[in-house]
Amino acid sequence: MESLLIGVFSKPPSPLPFSFLSTTTTAAATKLSLRTKGSYVSTQVSKCRVRNVQEKFHFGRFARCISSHDVDGNRETYISSKKPDKKGLTNATSGLPFESEPESYSPKNSWKSMQTALDVFYRFSRPHTVVGTALSIISVSLLAVEKLSDISPLFLTGLLEAIVAALFMNIYIVGLNQLFDIEIDKVNKPYLPLASGEYSVATGITIVTSFAILSFLLGWITGSWPLFWALFVSFILGTAYSINLPLLRWKRFAILAALCILVVRAVIVQLAFFMHIQTFVYRRPAVLTRPLVFATAFMSFFSVVIALFKDIPDIDGDKIFGIQSFTVRLGQKKVFWTCIYLLEMAYGVALLVGAASSCLWSKLITVNV
């Protein structure tokens, strides 16, 4: 703490308008003589005791007493120090605060931090893959519905178990890919949390490990073998696709990368989740229905398009780090138009199959939609 003593000396050899004294808890008494309007006044500054009550209370309080003696009038006046202001700060005579006010809790700041955390996780989870996975599972599960009464709480429960377990595994797969693609993503996708530094590597490892465990745990608790095997095969292929170990990291090779996506999206999601509803939820025998075969064939085309199309905007980083995708080998334009032709073929066949269907509602939905 600094106490400011102002002394104006009569006939000083070198005037000193301000004098600063650094004190600890107590300061030795100091006498100054001054002349005001023809009279000499002796001013004594008594011991100053500074108590910081912030440890016991919320704010600090300081107290000091200045004893002023008037020699001519023999009268004694006591002047107490300034009380703390609204912020609980006691200012020196220089007008500077001794302490800064601690930051107070603000609901707005807390809400903003929560929004930021959710936004970072949203980008980490790659939401387009989450939406695609959820819609695929819902659509293939509906193929097992034979009559309107099949849409029951039992069906909805089994569907929810499948979606949640699959989404947990999906977050593991896309998160693992980001962990091994940090340098590539700094070129191709700098907005991703690991590439931008919003997540550390340790945070990324914690997230992907936690979601893999949660996915398997939910699949095991559910007791559905089709669901558990779907999660297991997705885990194996997703790990082989991304992890940088000998004979692995299949994303470096165009055909292996496409096969990984095709097997998971076209085969595992279609067959395994259909069997989950058919055999585990409804307790019916396993059968391959015509709608299931058609859905698997259609998604095979669609999965190839996904495998090709996703690499088109990533050509720069893939070239630098030796990822031999079809886009790197053939060029963006050729790959783009190949994807367009495959989609046209897939949807053209879907229209023909829908138009030839004996079910009126299936014909209307397939052709019109």
XYZ file of C-alpha atoms in Angstrom:
369
model
C 0.000 0.000 0.000
C 1.133 3.484 -0.746
C 0.164 6.517 1.391
C 0.412 9.984 -0.139
C 1.595 12.832 2.022
C 1.432 16.330 0.633
C 3.743 18.825 2.207
C 4.422 22.397 1.206
C 7.518 23.686 2.962
C 8.103 27.299 3.762
C 11.189 28.570 1.963
C 12.271 25.168 0.704
C 15.589 24.985 -1.106
C 14.076 22.694 -3.725
C 10.272 22.312 -3.649
C 8.905 18.794 -3.627
C 5.148 18.969 -4.232
C 4.460 15.254 -3.817
C 6.066 12.567 -1.674
C 5.240 8.842 -1.899
C 5.918 6.471 0.964
C 5.747 2.719 0.587
C 4.510 1.152 3.781
C 3.745 -2.324 4.977
C 0.937 -2.922 7.431
C 2.079 -0.056 9.668
C 3.977 3.159 8.862
C 6.155 5.160 11.184
C 4.763 8.509 12.199
C 5.980 11.399 10.066
C 5.939 15.062 10.986
C 5.750 17.846 8.449
C 5.723 21.574 9.071
C 3.816 23.914 6.829
C 2.847 27.573 6.879
C -0.705 28.519 6.005
C -1.876 32.138 6.078
C 0.831 33.281 8.482
C 0.597 30.429 10.956
C 2.657 27.291 11.256
C 0.809 24.002 11.452
C 2.383 20.765 12.567
C 0.801 17.753 10.917
C 1.350 14.329 12.318
C 0.371 11.187 10.461
C -0.233 8.455 12.996
C 0.215 4.783 12.429
C -1.883 3.437 9.632
C -3.239 0.016 9.944
C -4.497 -1.596 6.823
C -6.800 -4.486 7.131
C -7.851 -6.448 4.116
C -11.108 -8.044 5.073
C -11.548 -9.634 1.654
C -10.422 -12.970 3.093
C -13.248 -12.878 5.649
C -15.838 -10.931 3.701
C -16.416 -10.324 -0.004
C -14.691 -6.951 -0.202
C -11.744 -5.265 1.503
C -12.009 -2.511 4.079
C -9.302 -0.105 5.039
C -9.208 2.239 8.011
C -6.860 4.975 8.926
C -6.959 7.948 11.186
C -5.211 11.264 10.729
C -4.738 13.285 13.867
C -4.392 16.991 13.101
C -3.323 19.380 15.881
C -3.774 23.143 15.508
C -0.983 24.842 17.429
C -2.739 28.221 17.770
C -6.210 27.001 18.704
C -5.117 23.916 20.670
C -7.923 21.994 19.093
C -7.761 18.412 17.904
C -9.605 17.089 14.870
C -9.944 13.459 13.804
C -10.574 12.716 10.147
C -11.485 9.171 9.259
C -10.499 7.655 5.977
C -12.775 7.304 2.966
C -15.221 4.399 3.081
C -15.059 1.720 0.443
C -16.948 2.539 -2.702
C -19.634 0.391 -4.273
C -17.074 -1.998 -5.721
C -15.440 -2.556 -2.388
C -12.276 -0.721 -3.375
C -10.474 1.883 -1.281
C -8.671 4.449 -3.347
C -5.544 6.285 -2.384
C -5.441 10.059 -2.545
C -3.968 9.659 -6.015
C -7.268 8.195 -7.166
C -5.830 4.789 -8.171
C -7.459 1.559 -6.949
C -5.496 -0.721 -4.665
C -7.215 -3.860 -5.918
C -9.073 -4.894 -9.024
C -12.575 -6.213 -8.726
C -12.836 -9.981 -9.258
C -14.898 -11.029 -12.274
C -18.443 -11.814 -11.305
C -20.482 -14.749 -12.588
C -22.533 -13.932 -15.642
C -25.251 -16.236 -17.020
C -24.662 -14.747 -20.469
C -20.979 -15.749 -20.389
C -21.909 -19.238 -19.224
C -24.476 -19.638 -21.999
C -21.999 -18.374 -24.593
C -19.378 -20.878 -23.414
C -21.915 -23.672 -23.668
C -22.866 -22.625 -27.192
C -19.208 -22.582 -28.210
C -18.609 -26.050 -26.763
C -21.657 -27.452 -28.568
C -20.582 -25.866 -31.848
C -17.096 -27.405 -31.582
C -18.510 -30.867 -30.847
C -21.052 -30.439 -33.644
C -18.247 -29.895 -36.146
C -16.193 -32.740 -34.662
C -19.079 -35.217 -35.087
C -19.390 -34.439 -38.841
C -23.185 -33.867 -38.791
C -23.807 -34.879 -42.416
C -22.643 -38.421 -41.563
C -24.841 -38.443 -38.455
C -27.918 -37.437 -40.468
C -27.144 -39.960 -43.209
C -26.685 -42.788 -40.721
C -29.911 -42.002 -38.870
C -31.990 -41.768 -42.056
C -30.532 -45.011 -43.420
C -31.381 -46.939 -40.259
C -34.909 -45.521 -40.111
C -35.630 -46.333 -43.749
C -34.296 -49.895 -43.647
C -36.070 -50.577 -40.351
C -39.377 -49.587 -41.924
C -38.843 -52.306 -44.529
C -39.520 -54.865 -41.790
C -42.934 -53.349 -41.065
C -45.664 -55.540 -42.573
C -48.761 -53.850 -41.173
C -49.605 -50.604 -39.457
C -49.886 -52.248 -36.026
C -46.186 -53.194 -36.272
C -45.324 -49.551 -35.582
C -45.583 -49.970 -31.826
C -43.648 -48.848 -28.743
C -41.639 -52.069 -29.101
C -40.631 -51.093 -32.635
C -39.783 -47.514 -31.619
C -37.663 -48.749 -28.706
C -35.692 -51.131 -30.914
C -35.260 -48.427 -33.534
C -34.009 -45.933 -30.960
C -31.503 -48.435 -29.559
C -30.145 -49.072 -33.045
C -29.889 -45.377 -33.941
C -28.151 -44.322 -30.725
C -25.633 -47.191 -30.811
C -24.890 -46.536 -34.499
C -24.456 -42.782 -33.957
C -21.993 -43.434 -31.128
C -19.993 -45.689 -33.451
C -20.241 -43.090 -36.214
C -18.684 -40.448 -33.944
C -15.874 -42.884 -33.125
C -15.157 -43.495 -36.825
C -15.174 -39.851 -37.946
C -13.250 -38.783 -34.824
C -10.560 -41.409 -35.376
C -10.194 -40.249 -38.970
C -9.656 -36.677 -37.767
C -7.020 -37.797 -35.250
C -4.894 -39.318 -38.021
C -5.647 -36.565 -40.553
C -4.728 -33.473 -38.527
C -2.051 -32.264 -40.941
C -4.190 -33.078 -43.991
C -7.198 -31.310 -42.489
C -5.124 -28.190 -41.887
C -5.097 -27.940 -45.684
C -8.477 -29.454 -46.621
C -10.705 -28.723 -43.614
C -9.069 -26.167 -41.287
C -12.409 -25.550 -39.539
C -12.396 -28.988 -37.884
C -11.640 -28.814 -34.135
C -8.429 -30.862 -34.147
C -7.003 -29.080 -37.184
C -7.907 -25.648 -35.790
C -6.561 -26.427 -32.302
C -9.926 -26.101 -30.552
C -9.505 -29.727 -29.441
C -6.204 -31.169 -28.319
C -5.124 -34.634 -29.401
C -5.767 -35.892 -25.863
C -9.313 -34.532 -26.002
C -9.896 -36.210 -29.344
C -8.614 -39.554 -28.041
C -10.853 -39.281 -24.994
C -13.931 -38.561 -27.115
C -13.443 -41.364 -29.653
C -12.568 -43.915 -26.966
C -15.591 -42.968 -24.875
C -18.020 -43.195 -27.784
C -16.639 -46.544 -28.961
C -17.088 -47.976 -25.463
C -20.591 -46.522 -25.175
C -21.567 -47.955 -28.556
C -20.434 -51.484 -27.705
C -21.918 -51.234 -24.221
C -25.323 -50.261 -25.588
C -25.176 -53.004 -28.212
C -24.302 -55.568 -25.537
C -26.987 -54.422 -23.102
C -29.595 -54.509 -25.856
C -28.877 -58.178 -26.469
C -29.354 -57.989 -30.237
C -26.686 -59.972 -32.095
C -27.403 -58.355 -35.477
C -26.935 -54.928 -33.889
C -23.775 -55.963 -32.059
C -22.187 -57.467 -35.193
C -23.091 -54.367 -37.204
C -21.249 -52.248 -34.645
C -18.268 -54.619 -34.536
C -17.763 -54.794 -38.318
C -18.163 -50.997 -38.578
C -15.548 -50.597 -35.842
C -13.058 -52.874 -37.635
C -13.490 -51.279 -41.064
C -13.551 -47.724 -39.673
C -10.323 -48.380 -37.771
C -8.600 -50.002 -40.749
C -9.656 -47.085 -42.926
C -7.982 -44.411 -40.782
C -5.360 -45.773 -38.390
C -1.761 -45.380 -39.518
C -0.313 -48.857 -38.971
C 1.392 -51.304 -41.320
C -1.053 -52.828 -43.845
C -3.760 -50.454 -42.607
C -4.804 -46.872 -43.323
C -6.778 -48.132 -46.316
C -7.887 -44.620 -47.215
C -4.530 -44.252 -49.001
C -5.736 -46.697 -51.649
C -8.709 -45.695 -53.746
C -10.298 -49.144 -54.188
C -9.896 -50.220 -50.555
C -11.286 -46.888 -49.351
C -14.330 -47.241 -51.603
C -14.877 -50.848 -50.465
C -14.852 -49.820 -46.789
C -17.581 -47.249 -47.363
C -19.591 -49.576 -49.619
C -19.551 -52.477 -47.147
C -20.619 -50.316 -44.210
C -23.225 -48.158 -45.949
C -24.657 -50.650 -48.446
C -24.306 -54.018 -46.724
C -23.950 -53.635 -42.966
C -26.478 -50.851 -42.483
C -29.056 -52.460 -44.774
C -28.829 -56.116 -43.793
C -27.810 -55.945 -40.131
C -30.269 -53.285 -39.028
C -33.088 -54.934 -40.970
C -32.320 -58.201 -39.167
C -32.216 -56.352 -35.869
C -35.839 -55.289 -36.317
C -36.964 -58.493 -38.043
C -35.439 -61.100 -35.724
C -34.796 -59.317 -32.437
C -37.682 -56.846 -32.185
C -40.439 -58.752 -34.024
C -39.054 -62.262 -33.326
C -39.664 -63.295 -36.920
C -37.493 -65.596 -39.047
C -34.666 -64.030 -41.037
C -35.661 -63.504 -44.658
C -34.351 -61.496 -47.583
C -37.327 -59.612 -48.920
C -37.516 -57.972 -52.348
C -37.547 -54.454 -50.842
C -34.417 -55.295 -48.846
C -32.586 -56.586 -51.929
C -33.579 -53.491 -53.881
C -32.470 -51.171 -51.041
C -29.113 -52.944 -50.832
C -28.545 -52.667 -54.589
C -29.535 -48.996 -54.644
C -27.301 -48.153 -51.689
C -24.394 -49.937 -53.368
C -24.514 -47.370 -56.160
C -25.056 -44.581 -53.689
C -22.140 -45.686 -51.480
C -19.767 -45.672 -54.445
C -20.888 -42.123 -55.181
C -20.229 -41.176 -51.536
C -16.743 -42.710 -51.674
C -15.893 -40.816 -54.870
C -17.617 -37.529 -54.219
C -16.236 -36.906 -50.728
C -12.659 -36.678 -52.039
C -13.326 -34.065 -54.726
C -12.811 -31.002 -52.462
C -9.862 -32.676 -50.664
C -7.556 -32.954 -53.659
C -4.947 -30.436 -52.418
C -4.233 -32.071 -49.074
C -4.447 -35.594 -50.523
C -1.807 -34.739 -53.127
C 0.551 -33.303 -50.522
C 0.287 -36.288 -48.163
C 0.187 -39.076 -50.735
C -3.466 -40.134 -50.522
C -4.080 -41.803 -53.904
C -7.805 -41.144 -54.168
C -9.671 -41.400 -57.464
C -9.829 -37.603 -57.527
C -6.025 -37.356 -57.319
C -5.559 -40.025 -59.980
C -8.309 -39.040 -62.430
C -8.993 -35.378 -61.699
C -11.930 -33.573 -60.141
C -13.976 -33.124 -63.313
C -13.947 -36.786 -64.353
C -14.839 -37.982 -60.859
C -17.638 -35.443 -60.568
C -19.367 -36.502 -63.784
C -18.870 -40.181 -62.950
C -20.776 -39.592 -59.735
C -23.564 -37.831 -61.630
C -23.930 -40.739 -64.087
C -24.024 -43.302 -61.255
C -26.722 -41.351 -59.438
C -28.792 -41.062 -62.605
C -28.553 -44.819 -63.110
C -29.518 -45.566 -59.526
C -32.526 -43.266 -59.500
C -33.578 -44.396 -62.975
C -33.677 -48.031 -61.853
C -35.547 -46.968 -58.700
C -38.235 -45.286 -60.808
C -38.688 -48.398 -62.961
C -38.921 -50.699 -59.966
C -41.393 -48.385 -58.248
C -43.573 -48.078 -61.352
C -43.649 -51.881 -61.738
C -44.597 -52.437 -58.103
C -47.968 -54.049 -57.368
C -48.358 -51.938 -54.224
C -50.125 -48.671 -54.981
C -48.622 -46.617 -52.156
C -45.129 -47.885 -53.020
C -45.666 -46.948 -56.655
C -46.900 -43.458 -55.787
C -44.131 -42.692 -53.320
C -41.303 -44.059 -55.446
C -42.353 -42.378 -58.684
C -43.571 -39.040 -57.303
C -40.910 -38.537 -54.677
